[in-house]
PDB file of C-alpha atoms and ligand atoms in Angstrom:
ATOM      1  CA  UNK P 185      76.833 106.849 113.243  1.00 67.00           C
ATOM      2  CA  UNK P 186      79.241 107.233 110.380  1.00 87.00           C
ATOM      3  CA  UNK P 187      82.897 107.682 111.173  1.00 94.00           C
ATOM      4  CA  UNK P 188      84.856 110.321 109.311  1.00 96.00           C
ATOM      5  CA  UNK P 189      88.275 109.850 107.791  1.00 97.00           C
ATOM      6  CA  UNK P 190      89.638 112.218 110.438  1.00 97.00           C
ATOM      7  CA  UNK P 191      88.424 109.935 113.195  1.00 97.00           C
ATOM      8  CA  UNK P 192      90.227 106.933 111.714  1.00 97.00           C
ATOM      9  CA  UNK P 193      93.284 109.132 111.404  1.00 97.00           C
ATOM     10  CA  UNK P 194      93.035 110.289 115.004  1.00 97.00           C
ATOM     11  CA  UNK P 195      93.020 106.673 116.174  1.00 97.00           C
ATOM     12  CA  UNK P 196      95.996 105.837 113.965  1.00 97.00           C
ATOM     13  CA  UNK P 197      97.920 108.936 115.082  1.00 97.00           C
ATOM     14  CA  UNK P 198      97.342 108.080 118.729  1.00 97.00           C
ATOM     15  CA  UNK P 199      98.725 104.565 118.173  1.00 97.00           C
ATOM     16  CA  UNK P 200     101.593 106.000 116.128  1.00 97.00           C
ATOM     17  CA  UNK P 201     102.663 108.053 119.149  1.00 96.00           C
ATOM     18  CA  UNK P 202     102.937 104.797 121.107  1.00 95.00           C
ATOM     19  CA  UNK P 203     104.746 102.665 118.523  1.00 96.00           C
ATOM     20  CA  UNK P 204     107.054 105.287 117.031  1.00 95.00           C
ATOM     21  CA  UNK P 205     108.520 104.362 113.651  1.00 94.00           C
ATOM     22  CA  UNK P 206     107.460 100.705 113.898  1.00 96.00           C
ATOM     23  CA  UNK P 207     105.528  99.804 110.761  1.00 95.00           C
ATOM     24  CA  UNK P 208     103.273  96.730 111.050  1.00 97.00           C
ATOM     25  CA  UNK P 209     102.619  94.921 107.762  1.00 97.00           C
ATOM     26  CA  UNK P 210     100.348  92.113 108.868  1.00 98.00           C
ATOM     27  CA  UNK P 211      97.233  92.683 110.966  1.00 98.00           C
ATOM     28  CA  UNK P 212      95.948  89.646 112.821  1.00 97.00           C
ATOM     29  CA  UNK P 213      92.465  89.300 114.293  1.00 95.00           C
ATOM     30  CA  UNK P 214      92.484  86.215 116.444  1.00 89.00           C
ATOM     31  CA  UNK P 215      89.300  84.564 117.605  1.00 85.00           C
ATOM     32  CA  UNK P 216      88.574  82.115 120.405  1.00 78.00           C
ATOM     33  CA  UNK P 217      91.619  80.060 121.283  1.00 75.00           C
ATOM     34  CA  UNK P 218      94.344  81.889 119.384  1.00 81.00           C
ATOM     35  CA  UNK P 219      94.478  85.115 121.357  1.00 81.00           C
ATOM     36  CA  UNK P 220      97.548  83.717 123.116  1.00 84.00           C
ATOM     37  CA  UNK P 221      99.592  84.356 119.954  1.00 88.00           C
ATOM     38  CA  UNK P 222      99.526  87.992 121.010  1.00 88.00           C
ATOM     39  CA  UNK P 223     101.450  86.936 124.117  1.00 88.00           C
ATOM     40  CA  UNK P 224     104.351  85.505 122.121  1.00 91.00           C
ATOM     41  CA  UNK P 225     104.939  88.613 120.006  1.00 95.00           C
ATOM     42  CA  UNK P 226     108.563  89.732 120.359  1.00 95.00           C
ATOM     43  CA  UNK P 227     109.449  93.240 121.552  1.00 95.00           C
ATOM     44  CA  UNK P 228     105.755  93.898 122.157  1.00 96.00           C
ATOM     45  CA  UNK P 229     104.130  97.263 122.585  1.00 96.00           C
ATOM     46  CA  UNK P 230     100.602  96.743 123.908  1.00 95.00           C
ATOM     47  CA  UNK P 231      97.931  99.372 123.401  1.00 95.00           C
ATOM     48  CA  UNK P 232      94.635  98.870 125.192  1.00 93.00           C
ATOM     49  CA  UNK P 233      91.511  99.544 123.102  1.00 93.00           C
ATOM     50  CA  UNK P 234      90.401 101.804 125.957  1.00 92.00           C
ATOM     51  CA  UNK P 235      93.324 104.130 125.276  1.00 93.00           C
ATOM     52  CA  UNK P 236      92.635 104.547 121.549  1.00 95.00           C
ATOM     53  CA  UNK P 237      90.193 107.305 120.584  1.00 94.00           C
ATOM     54  CA  UNK P 238      86.985 105.982 118.960  1.00 94.00           C
ATOM     55  CA  UNK P 239      87.844 102.334 119.701  1.00 90.00           C
ATOM     56  CA  UNK P 240      85.226 100.164 121.387  1.00 84.00           C
ATOM     57  CA  UNK P 241      85.860  97.653 124.161  1.00 77.00           C
ATOM     58  CA  UNK P 242      85.709  93.940 123.419  1.00 69.00           C
ATOM     59  CA  UNK P 243      83.396  92.220 125.899  1.00 69.00           C
ATOM     60  CA  UNK P 244      83.387  88.646 124.580  1.00 62.00           C
ATOM     61  CA  UNK P 245      84.830  85.974 126.885  1.00 61.00           C
ATOM     62  CA  UNK P 246      88.503  85.184 126.285  1.00 58.00           C
ATOM     63  CA  UNK P 247      89.052  88.453 124.390  1.00 60.00           C
ATOM     64  CA  UNK P 248      91.635  90.682 126.087  1.00 76.00           C
ATOM     65  CA  UNK P 249      90.911  93.965 124.356  1.00 87.00           C
ATOM     66  CA  UNK P 250      94.307  95.173 123.273  1.00 92.00           C
ATOM     67  CA  UNK P 251      96.483  95.600 120.204  1.00 95.00           C
ATOM     68  CA  UNK P 252      99.951  94.084 120.376  1.00 96.00           C
ATOM     69  CA  UNK P 253     102.606  95.473 118.040  1.00 97.00           C
ATOM     70  CA  UNK P 254     105.902  93.649 117.503  1.00 97.00           C
ATOM     71  CA  UNK P 255     107.393  90.811 115.498  1.00 96.00           C
ATOM     72  CA  UNK P 256     106.190  87.252 114.982  1.00 96.00           C
ATOM     73  CA  UNK P 257     108.234  84.858 112.838  1.00 94.00           C
ATOM     74  CA  UNK P 258     110.325  87.866 111.901  1.00 93.00           C
ATOM     75  CA  UNK P 259     107.333  89.766 110.492  1.00 96.00           C
ATOM     76  CA  UNK P 260     106.191  93.117 111.836  1.00 97.00           C
ATOM     77  CA  UNK P 261     102.649  92.490 113.041  1.00 97.00           C
ATOM     78  CA  UNK P 262      99.714  94.109 114.797  1.00 97.00           C
ATOM     79  CA  UNK P 263      97.754  91.496 116.726  1.00 96.00           C
ATOM     80  CA  UNK P 264      94.234  92.272 117.885  1.00 94.00           C
ATOM     81  CA  UNK P 265      93.672  90.334 121.074  1.00 89.00           C
ATOM     82  CA  UNK P 266      89.925  90.423 121.030  1.00 84.00           C
ATOM     83  CA  UNK P 267      87.523  91.572 118.364  1.00 87.00           C
ATOM     84  CA  UNK P 268      84.213  93.352 118.481  1.00 90.00           C
ATOM     85  CA  UNK P 269      81.028  91.549 117.529  1.00 92.00           C
ATOM     86  CA  UNK P 270      77.675  92.834 116.340  1.00 94.00           C
ATOM     87  CA  UNK P 271      75.981  90.829 119.117  1.00 93.00           C
ATOM     88  CA  UNK P 272      77.795  92.946 121.705  1.00 90.00           C
ATOM     89  CA  UNK P 273      75.677  95.824 120.486  1.00 92.00           C
ATOM     90  CA  UNK P 274      78.133  97.339 118.022  1.00 93.00           C
ATOM     91  CA  UNK P 275      77.269  98.411 114.503  1.00 95.00           C
ATOM     92  CA  UNK P 276      79.109  96.727 111.636  1.00 96.00           C
ATOM     93  CA  UNK P 277      81.060  99.917 111.157  1.00 96.00           C
ATOM     94  CA  UNK P 278      82.197  99.757 114.772  1.00 94.00           C
ATOM     95  CA  UNK P 279      82.978  96.051 114.509  1.00 94.00           C
ATOM     96  CA  UNK P 280      85.342  96.664 111.604  1.00 96.00           C
ATOM     97  CA  UNK P 281      86.707 100.042 112.718  1.00 96.00           C
ATOM     98  CA  UNK P 282      90.141  98.719 113.690  1.00 96.00           C
ATOM     99  CA  UNK P 283      90.820  97.282 110.232  1.00 98.00           C
ATOM    100  CA  UNK P 284      90.910 100.725 108.654  1.00 98.00           C
ATOM    101  CA  UNK P 285      93.063 102.068 111.461  1.00 98.00           C
ATOM    102  CA  UNK P 286      95.559  99.235 110.939  1.00 98.00           C
ATOM    103  CA  UNK P 287      95.514  99.954 107.223  1.00 98.00           C
ATOM    104  CA  UNK P 288      96.450 103.565 107.951  1.00 98.00           C
ATOM    105  CA  UNK P 289      99.298 102.302 110.123  1.00 97.00           C
ATOM    106  CA  UNK P 290     100.719 100.399 107.147  1.00 97.00           C
ATOM    107  CA  UNK P 291      99.198  96.910 107.296  1.00 98.00           C
ATOM    108  CA  UNK P 292      98.578  95.494 103.818  1.00 98.00           C
ATOM    109  CA  UNK P 293      97.609  91.978 104.881  1.00 98.00           C
ATOM    110  CA  UNK P 294      94.961  90.711 107.281  1.00 98.00           C
ATOM    111  CA  UNK P 295      94.972  87.270 108.875  1.00 97.00           C
ATOM    112  CA  UNK P 296      91.664  86.377 110.534  1.00 97.00           C
ATOM    113  CA  UNK P 297      90.783  83.351 112.588  1.00 95.00           C
ATOM    114  CA  UNK P 298      87.577  82.228 114.239  1.00 95.00           C
ATOM    115  CA  UNK P 299      85.821  79.322 115.869  1.00 93.00           C
ATOM    116  CA  UNK P 300      82.631  78.284 114.124  1.00 96.00           C
ATOM    117  CA  UNK P 301      80.002  75.617 113.876  1.00 96.00           C
ATOM    118  CA  UNK P 302      80.706  72.908 111.330  1.00 97.00           C
ATOM    119  CA  UNK P 303      77.954  72.629 108.725  1.00 98.00           C
ATOM    120  CA  UNK P 304      79.705  70.128 106.474  1.00 97.00           C
ATOM    121  CA  UNK P 305      78.684  66.683 107.740  1.00 96.00           C
ATOM    122  CA  UNK P 306      81.742  65.015 106.167  1.00 97.00           C
ATOM    123  CA  UNK P 307      83.923  66.820 108.692  1.00 97.00           C
ATOM    124  CA  UNK P 308      84.482  66.562 112.430  1.00 94.00           C
ATOM    125  CA  UNK P 309      84.962  68.785 115.449  1.00 93.00           C
ATOM    126  CA  UNK P 310      88.543  70.037 115.600  1.00 92.00           C
ATOM    127  CA  UNK P 311      88.890  70.356 111.836  1.00 93.00           C
ATOM    128  CA  UNK P 312      90.743  73.405 110.490  1.00 95.00           C
ATOM    129  CA  UNK P 313      89.222  75.103 107.462  1.00 97.00           C
ATOM    130  CA  UNK P 314      90.845  77.521 105.063  1.00 98.00           C
ATOM    131  CA  UNK P 315      88.180  80.093 104.268  1.00 98.00           C
ATOM    132  CA  UNK P 316      87.858  80.368 100.484  1.00 98.00           C
ATOM    133  CA  UNK P 317      84.821  82.656 100.466  1.00 98.00           C
ATOM    134  CA  UNK P 318      82.086  83.990 102.705  1.00 98.00           C
ATOM    135  CA  UNK P 319      78.364  84.590 102.750  1.00 98.00           C
ATOM    136  CA  UNK P 320      76.987  87.602 104.556  1.00 95.00           C
ATOM    137  CA  UNK P 321      73.532  88.145 103.200  1.00 89.00           C
ATOM    138  CA  UNK P 322      70.509  89.679 104.946  1.00 83.00           C
ATOM    139  CA  UNK P 323      72.772  91.748 107.185  1.00 89.00           C
ATOM    140  CA  UNK P 324      73.785  95.342 106.746  1.00 94.00           C
ATOM    141  CA  UNK P 325      77.172  96.051 105.167  1.00 96.00           C
ATOM    142  CA  UNK P 326      79.923  97.717 107.215  1.00 96.00           C
ATOM    143  CA  UNK P 327      80.360  99.937 104.131  1.00 97.00           C
ATOM    144  CA  UNK P 328      76.821 101.327 104.351  1.00 95.00           C
ATOM    145  CA  UNK P 329      76.697 105.112 104.550  1.00 94.00           C
ATOM    146  CA  UNK P 330      78.880 107.711 102.970  1.00 94.00           C
ATOM    147  CA  UNK P 331      81.832 106.137 101.139  1.00 96.00           C
ATOM    148  CA  UNK P 332      85.277 107.249 102.276  1.00 97.00           C
ATOM    149  CA  UNK P 333      87.260 107.310  99.014  1.00 97.00           C
ATOM    150  CA  UNK P 334      90.527 107.492 100.972  1.00 97.00           C
ATOM    151  CA  UNK P 335      89.904 103.807 101.696  1.00 98.00           C
ATOM    152  CA  UNK P 336      88.243 102.508  98.544  1.00 97.00           C
ATOM    153  CA  UNK P 337      85.529 102.730  95.932  1.00 97.00           C
ATOM    154  CA  UNK P 338      81.761 102.915  96.482  1.00 97.00           C
ATOM    155  CA  UNK P 339      81.029  99.524  94.903  1.00 97.00           C
ATOM    156  CA  UNK P 340      83.983  97.281  95.635  1.00 97.00           C
ATOM    157  CA  UNK P 341      84.477  93.980  93.817  1.00 97.00           C
ATOM    158  CA  UNK P 342      84.104  90.950  96.092  1.00 97.00           C
ATOM    159  CA  UNK P 343      85.240  88.237  93.674  1.00 97.00           C
ATOM    160  CA  UNK P 344      88.375  87.428  95.665  1.00 97.00           C
ATOM    161  CA  UNK P 345      87.891  88.672  99.214  1.00 98.00           C
ATOM    162  CA  UNK P 346      90.167  85.880 100.430  1.00 98.00           C
ATOM    163  CA  UNK P 347      93.356  86.343  98.427  1.00 98.00           C
ATOM    164  CA  UNK P 348      94.012  83.339  96.136  1.00 98.00           C
ATOM    165  CA  UNK P 349      97.806  83.570  96.478  1.00 97.00           C
ATOM    166  CA  UNK P 350      97.517  83.480 100.275  1.00 98.00           C
ATOM    167  CA  UNK P 351      95.226  80.469 100.052  1.00 98.00           C
ATOM    168  CA  UNK P 352      97.948  78.697  98.064  1.00 98.00           C
ATOM    169  CA  UNK P 353     100.462  79.628 100.699  1.00 97.00           C
ATOM    170  CA  UNK P 354      98.205  78.137 103.398  1.00 98.00           C
ATOM    171  CA  UNK P 355      97.743  74.901 101.450  1.00 98.00           C
ATOM    172  CA  UNK P 356     101.489  74.635 101.035  1.00 97.00           C
ATOM    173  CA  UNK P 357     102.133  75.338 104.728  1.00 97.00           C
ATOM    174  CA  UNK P 358      99.540  72.772 105.830  1.00 97.00           C
ATOM    175  CA  UNK P 359     101.095  70.183 103.506  1.00 97.00           C
ATOM    176  CA  UNK P 360     104.558  70.793 104.916  1.00 97.00           C
ATOM    177  CA  UNK P 361     103.281  70.509 108.496  1.00 97.00           C
ATOM    178  CA  UNK P 362     101.199  67.407 107.767  1.00 97.00           C
ATOM    179  CA  UNK P 363      98.042  69.244 108.850  1.00 96.00           C
ATOM    180  CA  UNK P 364      94.814  68.167 107.185  1.00 96.00           C
ATOM    181  CA  UNK P 365      93.409  71.519 106.101  1.00 97.00           C
ATOM    182  CA  UNK P 366      89.829  71.544 104.852  1.00 98.00           C
ATOM    183  CA  UNK P 367      88.580  74.350 102.614  1.00 98.00           C
ATOM    184  CA  UNK P 368      85.222  75.970 102.492  1.00 98.00           C
ATOM    185  CA  UNK P 369      82.772  78.808 102.767  1.00 98.00           C
ATOM    186  CA  UNK P 370      82.109  80.660 106.016  1.00 98.00           C
ATOM    187  CA  UNK P 371      78.592  81.928 106.511  1.00 98.00           C
ATOM    188  CA  UNK P 372      77.973  84.779 108.891  1.00 98.00           C
ATOM    189  CA  UNK P 373      75.080  84.801 111.355  1.00 97.00           C
ATOM    190  CA  UNK P 374      74.843  87.719 113.791  1.00 96.00           C
ATOM    191  CA  UNK P 375      74.040  85.717 116.932  1.00 93.00           C
ATOM    192  CA  UNK P 376      74.349  85.737 119.877  1.00 95.00           C
ATOM    193  CA  UNK P 377      71.945  82.801 119.818  1.00 96.00           C
ATOM    194  CA  UNK P 378      73.360  79.828 117.983  1.00 96.00           C
ATOM    195  CA  UNK P 379      71.559  79.006 114.750  1.00 97.00           C
ATOM    196  CA  UNK P 380      68.473  76.825 114.611  1.00 97.00           C
ATOM    197  CA  UNK P 381      68.727  73.447 112.867  1.00 97.00           C
ATOM    198  CA  UNK P 382      66.621  74.933 110.037  1.00 97.00           C
ATOM    199  CA  UNK P 383      69.060  77.814 109.645  1.00 97.00           C
ATOM    200  CA  UNK P 384      71.929  75.342 109.512  1.00 97.00           C
ATOM    201  CA  UNK P 385      70.162  73.340 106.784  1.00 97.00           C
ATOM    202  CA  UNK P 386      69.610  76.610 104.951  1.00 97.00           C
ATOM    203  CA  UNK P 387      73.308  77.454 105.292  1.00 98.00           C
ATOM    204  CA  UNK P 388      74.263  74.066 103.866  1.00 98.00           C
ATOM    205  CA  UNK P 389      71.956  74.470 100.869  1.00 98.00           C
ATOM    206  CA  UNK P 390      73.368  77.967 100.378  1.00 97.00           C
ATOM    207  CA  UNK P 391      76.852  76.466 100.060  1.00 98.00           C
ATOM    208  CA  UNK P 392      78.293  77.067 103.514  1.00 98.00           C
ATOM    209  CA  UNK P 393      80.663  74.723 105.315  1.00 98.00           C
ATOM    210  CA  UNK P 394      80.805  76.619 108.610  1.00 98.00           C
ATOM    211  CA  UNK P 395      78.661  79.160 110.440  1.00 98.00           C
ATOM    212  CA  UNK P 396      79.894  81.825 112.823  1.00 97.00           C
ATOM    213  CA  UNK P 397      79.353  85.241 114.343  1.00 96.00           C
ATOM    214  CA  UNK P 398      82.459  87.147 113.304  1.00 96.00           C
ATOM    215  CA  UNK P 399      85.016  87.774 110.548  1.00 97.00           C
ATOM    216  CA  UNK P 400      82.780  88.631 107.587  1.00 98.00           C
ATOM    217  CA  UNK P 401      82.396  92.366 108.380  1.00 97.00           C
ATOM    218  CA  UNK P 402      86.121  92.872 108.958  1.00 98.00           C
ATOM    219  CA  UNK P 403      86.962  91.038 105.741  1.00 98.00           C
ATOM    220  CA  UNK P 404      84.574  93.205 103.701  1.00 98.00           C
ATOM    221  CA  UNK P 405      86.264  96.318 105.056  1.00 98.00           C
ATOM    222  CA  UNK P 406      89.756  94.881 104.484  1.00 98.00           C
ATOM    223  CA  UNK P 407      88.850  94.086 100.882  1.00 98.00           C
ATOM    224  CA  UNK P 408      87.447  97.557 100.378  1.00 98.00           C
ATOM    225  CA  UNK P 409      90.719  99.184 101.437  1.00 98.00           C
ATOM    226  CA  UNK P 410      92.830  96.862  99.310  1.00 98.00           C
ATOM    227  CA  UNK P 411      94.233  94.496 101.904  1.00 98.00           C
ATOM    228  CA  UNK P 412      95.127  90.891 101.156  1.00 98.00           C
ATOM    229  CA  UNK P 413      93.195  88.508 103.393  1.00 98.00           C
ATOM    230  CA  UNK P 414      93.893  85.028 104.744  1.00 98.00           C
ATOM    231  CA  UNK P 415      91.236  83.390 106.926  1.00 97.00           C
ATOM    232  CA  UNK P 416      90.956  80.200 108.959  1.00 97.00           C
ATOM    233  CA  UNK P 417      88.100  78.614 110.853  1.00 96.00           C
ATOM    234  CA  UNK P 418      88.389  76.121 113.651  1.00 94.00           C
ATOM    235  CA  UNK P 419      85.321  73.868 113.579  1.00 95.00           C
ATOM    236  CA  UNK P 420      84.704  73.960 117.317  1.00 93.00           C
ATOM    237  CA  UNK P 421      81.382  72.109 117.268  1.00 95.00           C
ATOM    238  CA  UNK P 422      79.005  70.513 114.852  1.00 96.00           C
ATOM    239  CA  UNK P 423      76.420  73.172 113.960  1.00 96.00           C
ATOM    240  CA  UNK P 424      72.962  72.972 115.518  1.00 94.00           C
ATOM    241  CA  UNK P 425      70.794  69.993 114.664  1.00 93.00           C
ATOM    242  CA  UNK P 426      73.590  67.780 113.309  1.00 93.00           C
ATOM    243  CA  UNK P 427      74.157  65.973 116.603  1.00 93.00           C
ATOM    244  CA  UNK P 428      71.378  65.332 119.060  1.00 86.00           C
ATOM    245  CA  UNK P 429      72.815  67.615 121.728  1.00 88.00           C
ATOM    246  CA  UNK P 430      72.552  71.292 122.672  1.00 89.00           C
ATOM    247  CA  UNK P 431      75.399  73.674 121.794  1.00 90.00           C
ATOM    248  CA  UNK P 432      77.314  75.394 124.546  1.00 87.00           C
ATOM    249  CA  UNK P 433      79.974  78.029 124.790  1.00 88.00           C
ATOM    250  CA  UNK P 434      82.056  75.657 126.912  1.00 89.00           C
ATOM    251  CA  UNK P 435      82.208  73.188 124.022  1.00 87.00           C
ATOM    252  CA  UNK P 436      83.560  75.939 121.780  1.00 87.00           C
ATOM    253  CA  UNK P 437      86.194  77.035 124.297  1.00 88.00           C
ATOM    254  CA  UNK P 438      87.257  73.424 124.990  1.00 89.00           C
ATOM    255  CA  UNK P 439      87.714  72.721 121.271  1.00 87.00           C
ATOM    256  CA  UNK P 440      89.653  75.946 120.827  1.00 86.00           C
ATOM    257  CA  UNK P 441      91.951  74.982 123.698  1.00 88.00           C
ATOM    258  CA  UNK P 442      92.433  71.449 122.359  1.00 87.00           C
ATOM    259  CA  UNK P 443      93.370  72.663 118.861  1.00 88.00           C
ATOM    260  CA  UNK P 444      95.368  75.758 119.636  1.00 88.00           C
ATOM    261  CA  UNK P 445      98.774  74.121 119.181  1.00 89.00           C
ATOM    262  CA  UNK P 446      97.958  72.795 115.687  1.00 91.00           C
ATOM    263  CA  UNK P 447      96.144  75.993 114.750  1.00 92.00           C
ATOM    264  CA  UNK P 448      98.966  78.278 115.850  1.00 91.00           C
ATOM    265  CA  UNK P 449     101.627  76.217 114.047  1.00 94.00           C
ATOM    266  CA  UNK P 450      99.681  76.638 110.819  1.00 95.00           C
ATOM    267  CA  UNK P 451      99.101  80.368 111.241  1.00 95.00           C
ATOM    268  CA  UNK P 452     102.745  80.995 112.164  1.00 95.00           C
ATOM    269  CA  UNK P 453     103.969  78.929 109.208  1.00 96.00           C
ATOM    270  CA  UNK P 454     101.844  81.065 106.873  1.00 96.00           C
ATOM    271  CA  UNK P 455     103.121  84.235 108.476  1.00 96.00           C
ATOM    272  CA  UNK P 456     106.708  83.096 107.946  1.00 95.00           C
ATOM    273  CA  UNK P 457     106.049  82.552 104.238  1.00 94.00           C
ATOM    274  CA  UNK P 458     104.540  85.997 103.700  1.00 92.00           C
ATOM    275  CA  UNK P 459     106.986  88.176 101.868  1.00 74.00           C
TER     276      UNK P 459
HETATM  277  N1  LIG L  14      77.438  78.942 115.386  1.00 69.86           N
HETATM  278  C1  LIG L  14      77.826  80.245 115.370  1.00 69.86           C
HETATM  279  N2  LIG L  14      78.947  80.661 115.908  1.00 69.86           N
HETATM  280  C2  LIG L  14      79.737  79.747 116.482  1.00 69.86           C
HETATM  281  C3  LIG L  14      79.408  78.392 116.544  1.00 69.86           C
HETATM  282  C4  LIG L  14      78.177  77.967 115.969  1.00 69.86           C
HETATM  283  O1  LIG L  14      77.808  76.786 115.970  1.00 69.86           O
HETATM  284  N3  LIG L  14      80.422  77.762 117.187  1.00 69.86           N
HETATM  285  C5  LIG L  14      81.336  78.715 117.489  1.00 69.86           C
HETATM  286  N4  LIG L  14      80.933  79.915 117.084  1.00 69.86           N
END
């Protein structure tokens, strides 16, 4: 299906009735491990995805399925606790639906985080990576179908999907906190099966440093509607075939839990620096 501009507007209007004059500037989509940041938002107004027209539920483990509006580090934010994934059965348009709604509500910046498999063999589990670019080939675009010019142009430029100035801000924040922040390219695979070792070798040759099942569709849509984007990956496991052991969801959740303190300090420091 193709959503109409009116449908996005209906969703935004319904949220607007709940949050009144509050105007979020930064939208945050938090993946495995960082959802708890939604719980520390000050003066929160929580809106369940179920109560927003046209929104889909988030069924992935550890994803609460609500939007939290309020302030974090003094910034007015909208935190998505739980995202939608293509592997849950949603189209890319559905996966990225919320981004456009948050844009209509006033957000001009998107911070995305995810857990992903580490493809770069110089790195280790637990590493944090600043996403400098992404690869989402072979898969359909969330922008497929009729273009909605209210959001952006038919053929958007993708030269700087991850905003260079925000990358600088992240490097600076990591330096100040003494956090070793790697940098690299995130490659999207739709899942839900983890990649094969051959796919991971392919990803490495293609220039990827991490592989994961989220983020790329939302970032394409954010770029299309003119949002600045800052993205981070937590390398929760070495990607398939690098170590002689099977991958498991538990490994990903354990790594996310172990790194959440470091990860959240970095994300909050970046948020604080956003003007
Ligand atoms: N591959 C894809 N997605 C992931 C992985 C992985 O190895 N780890 C966490 N999310």
